[in-house]
Tab-separated table of C-alpha atoms in Angstrom:
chain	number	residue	atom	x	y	z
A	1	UNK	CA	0.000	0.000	0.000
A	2	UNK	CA	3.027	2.380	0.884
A	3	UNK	CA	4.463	1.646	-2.462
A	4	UNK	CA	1.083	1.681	-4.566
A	5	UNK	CA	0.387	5.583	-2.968
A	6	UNK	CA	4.323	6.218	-3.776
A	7	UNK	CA	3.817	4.828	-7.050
A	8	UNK	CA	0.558	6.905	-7.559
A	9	UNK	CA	2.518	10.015	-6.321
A	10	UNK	CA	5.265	9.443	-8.404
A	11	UNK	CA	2.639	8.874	-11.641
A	12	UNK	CA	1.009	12.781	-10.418
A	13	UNK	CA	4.147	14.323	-9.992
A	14	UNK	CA	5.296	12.873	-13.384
A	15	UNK	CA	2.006	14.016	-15.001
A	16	UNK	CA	2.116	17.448	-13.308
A	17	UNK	CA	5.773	17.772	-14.653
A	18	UNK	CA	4.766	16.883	-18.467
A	19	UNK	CA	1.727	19.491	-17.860
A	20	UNK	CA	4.596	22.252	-16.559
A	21	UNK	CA	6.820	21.695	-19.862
A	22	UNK	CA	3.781	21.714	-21.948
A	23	UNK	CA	3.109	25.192	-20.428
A	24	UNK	CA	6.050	25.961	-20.788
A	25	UNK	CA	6.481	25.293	-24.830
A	26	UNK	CA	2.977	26.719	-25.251
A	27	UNK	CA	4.573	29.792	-23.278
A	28	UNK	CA	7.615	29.912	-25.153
A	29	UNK	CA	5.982	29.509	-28.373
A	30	UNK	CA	3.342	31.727	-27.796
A	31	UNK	CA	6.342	34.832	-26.896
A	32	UNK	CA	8.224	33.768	-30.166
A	33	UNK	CA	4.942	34.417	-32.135
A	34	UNK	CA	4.564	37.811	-30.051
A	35	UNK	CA	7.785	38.508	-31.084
A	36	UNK	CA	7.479	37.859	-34.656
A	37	UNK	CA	4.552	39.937	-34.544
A	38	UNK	CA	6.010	42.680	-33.165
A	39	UNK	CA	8.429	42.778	-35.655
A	40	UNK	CA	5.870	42.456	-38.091
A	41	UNK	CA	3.975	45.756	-37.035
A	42	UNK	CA	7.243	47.515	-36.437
A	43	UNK	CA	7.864	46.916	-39.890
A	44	UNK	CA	4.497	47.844	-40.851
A	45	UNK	CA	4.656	50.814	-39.837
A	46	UNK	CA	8.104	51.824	-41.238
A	47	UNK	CA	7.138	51.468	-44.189
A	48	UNK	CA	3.203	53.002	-43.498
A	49	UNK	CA	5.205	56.409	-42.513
A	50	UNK	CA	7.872	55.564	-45.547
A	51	UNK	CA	4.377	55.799	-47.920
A	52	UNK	CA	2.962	58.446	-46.254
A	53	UNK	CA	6.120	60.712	-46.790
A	54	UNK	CA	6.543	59.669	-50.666
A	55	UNK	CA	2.758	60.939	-50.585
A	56	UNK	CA	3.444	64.320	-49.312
A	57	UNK	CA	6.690	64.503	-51.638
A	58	UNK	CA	4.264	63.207	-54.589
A	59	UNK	CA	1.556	65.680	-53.501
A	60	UNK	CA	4.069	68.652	-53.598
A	61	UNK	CA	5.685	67.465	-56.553
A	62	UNK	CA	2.273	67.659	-58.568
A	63	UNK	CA	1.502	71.057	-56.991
A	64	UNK	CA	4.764	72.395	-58.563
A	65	UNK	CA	4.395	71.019	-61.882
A	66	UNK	CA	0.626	72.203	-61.876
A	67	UNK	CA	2.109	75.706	-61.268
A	68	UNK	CA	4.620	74.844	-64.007
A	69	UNK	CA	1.841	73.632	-66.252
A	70	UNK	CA	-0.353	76.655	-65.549
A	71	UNK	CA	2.922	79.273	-66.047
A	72	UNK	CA	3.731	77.761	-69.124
A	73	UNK	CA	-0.293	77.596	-70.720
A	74	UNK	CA	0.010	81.387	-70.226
A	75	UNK	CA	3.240	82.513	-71.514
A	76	UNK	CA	1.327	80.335	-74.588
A	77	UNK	CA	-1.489	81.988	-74.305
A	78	UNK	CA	0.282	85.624	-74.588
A	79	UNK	CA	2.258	84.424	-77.265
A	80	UNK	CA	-0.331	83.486	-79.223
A	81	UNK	CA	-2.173	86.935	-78.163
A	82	UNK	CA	1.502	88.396	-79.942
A	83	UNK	CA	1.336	86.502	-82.761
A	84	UNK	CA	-2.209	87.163	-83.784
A	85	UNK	CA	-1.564	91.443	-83.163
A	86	UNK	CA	1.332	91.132	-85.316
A	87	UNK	CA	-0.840	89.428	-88.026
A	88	UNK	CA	-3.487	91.867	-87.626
A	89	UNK	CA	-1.213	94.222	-87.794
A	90	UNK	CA	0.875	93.040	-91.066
A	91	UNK	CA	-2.491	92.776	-92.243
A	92	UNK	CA	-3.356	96.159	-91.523
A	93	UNK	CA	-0.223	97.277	-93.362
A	94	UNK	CA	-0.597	95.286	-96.416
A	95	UNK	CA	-4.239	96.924	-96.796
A	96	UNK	CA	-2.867	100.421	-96.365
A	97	UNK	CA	0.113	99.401	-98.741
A	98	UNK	CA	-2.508	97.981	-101.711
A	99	UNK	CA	-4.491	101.481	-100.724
A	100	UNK	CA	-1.528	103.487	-101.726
C-alpha cells in the first residue's frame, strides 16, 4: 500500500511535470509568435510612414508642376495673343500698302 500511494505520487508528480513543460512550450511559443509579430507591425509601420512621406513629396511634386503647367499655358497663351496682333497688324499694313 506504501508503495502503490508512492507509485501513484510518483505517476502525479510525473504528469504534473509533463503538464509544466507543456506550459512551458505553449509559453515559449506563444512569446516567439509575439515577437514575430512585433516585428511584423514595427515593420508595418516603417514602411506606413515611408508611404505616407513619398505621398506628401508626390503631392508637392504635382503642386509644382501644376504651377509649371499653368505658367507655361500662359506665356502660350500671350504668345499666341503676340502673334495674332502682329498678323493683324501686317495685315493692316498690307491693306494700307494695296491702298496706296
Amino acid at each position: 500500500t506504501l508503495s502503490s500511494l508512492r507509485k501513484k505520487q510518483n505517476e502525479q508528480v510525473n504528469e504534473l511535470t509533463d503538464q509544466v513543460e507543456q506550459q512551458h512550450k505553449i509559453r515559449t511559443k506563444a512569446e516567439k509568435e509575439r515577437n514575430q509579430l512585433k516585428a511584423e507591425v514595427e515593420d508595418l509601420q516603417n514602411q506606413l510612414e515611408s508611404l505616407t512621406k513619398g505621398k506628401g513629396n508626390s503631392e508637392k511634386l504635382a503642386k509644382q508642376l501644376e504651377s509649371q503647367l499653368n505658367e507655361a499655358s500662359n506665356r502660350i497663351e500671350d504668345a499666341a495673343r503676340v502673334i495674332q496682333e502682329g498678323e493683324m497688324q501686317r495685315n493692316r499694313l498690307q491693306s494700307e500698302k494695296t491702298d496706296i
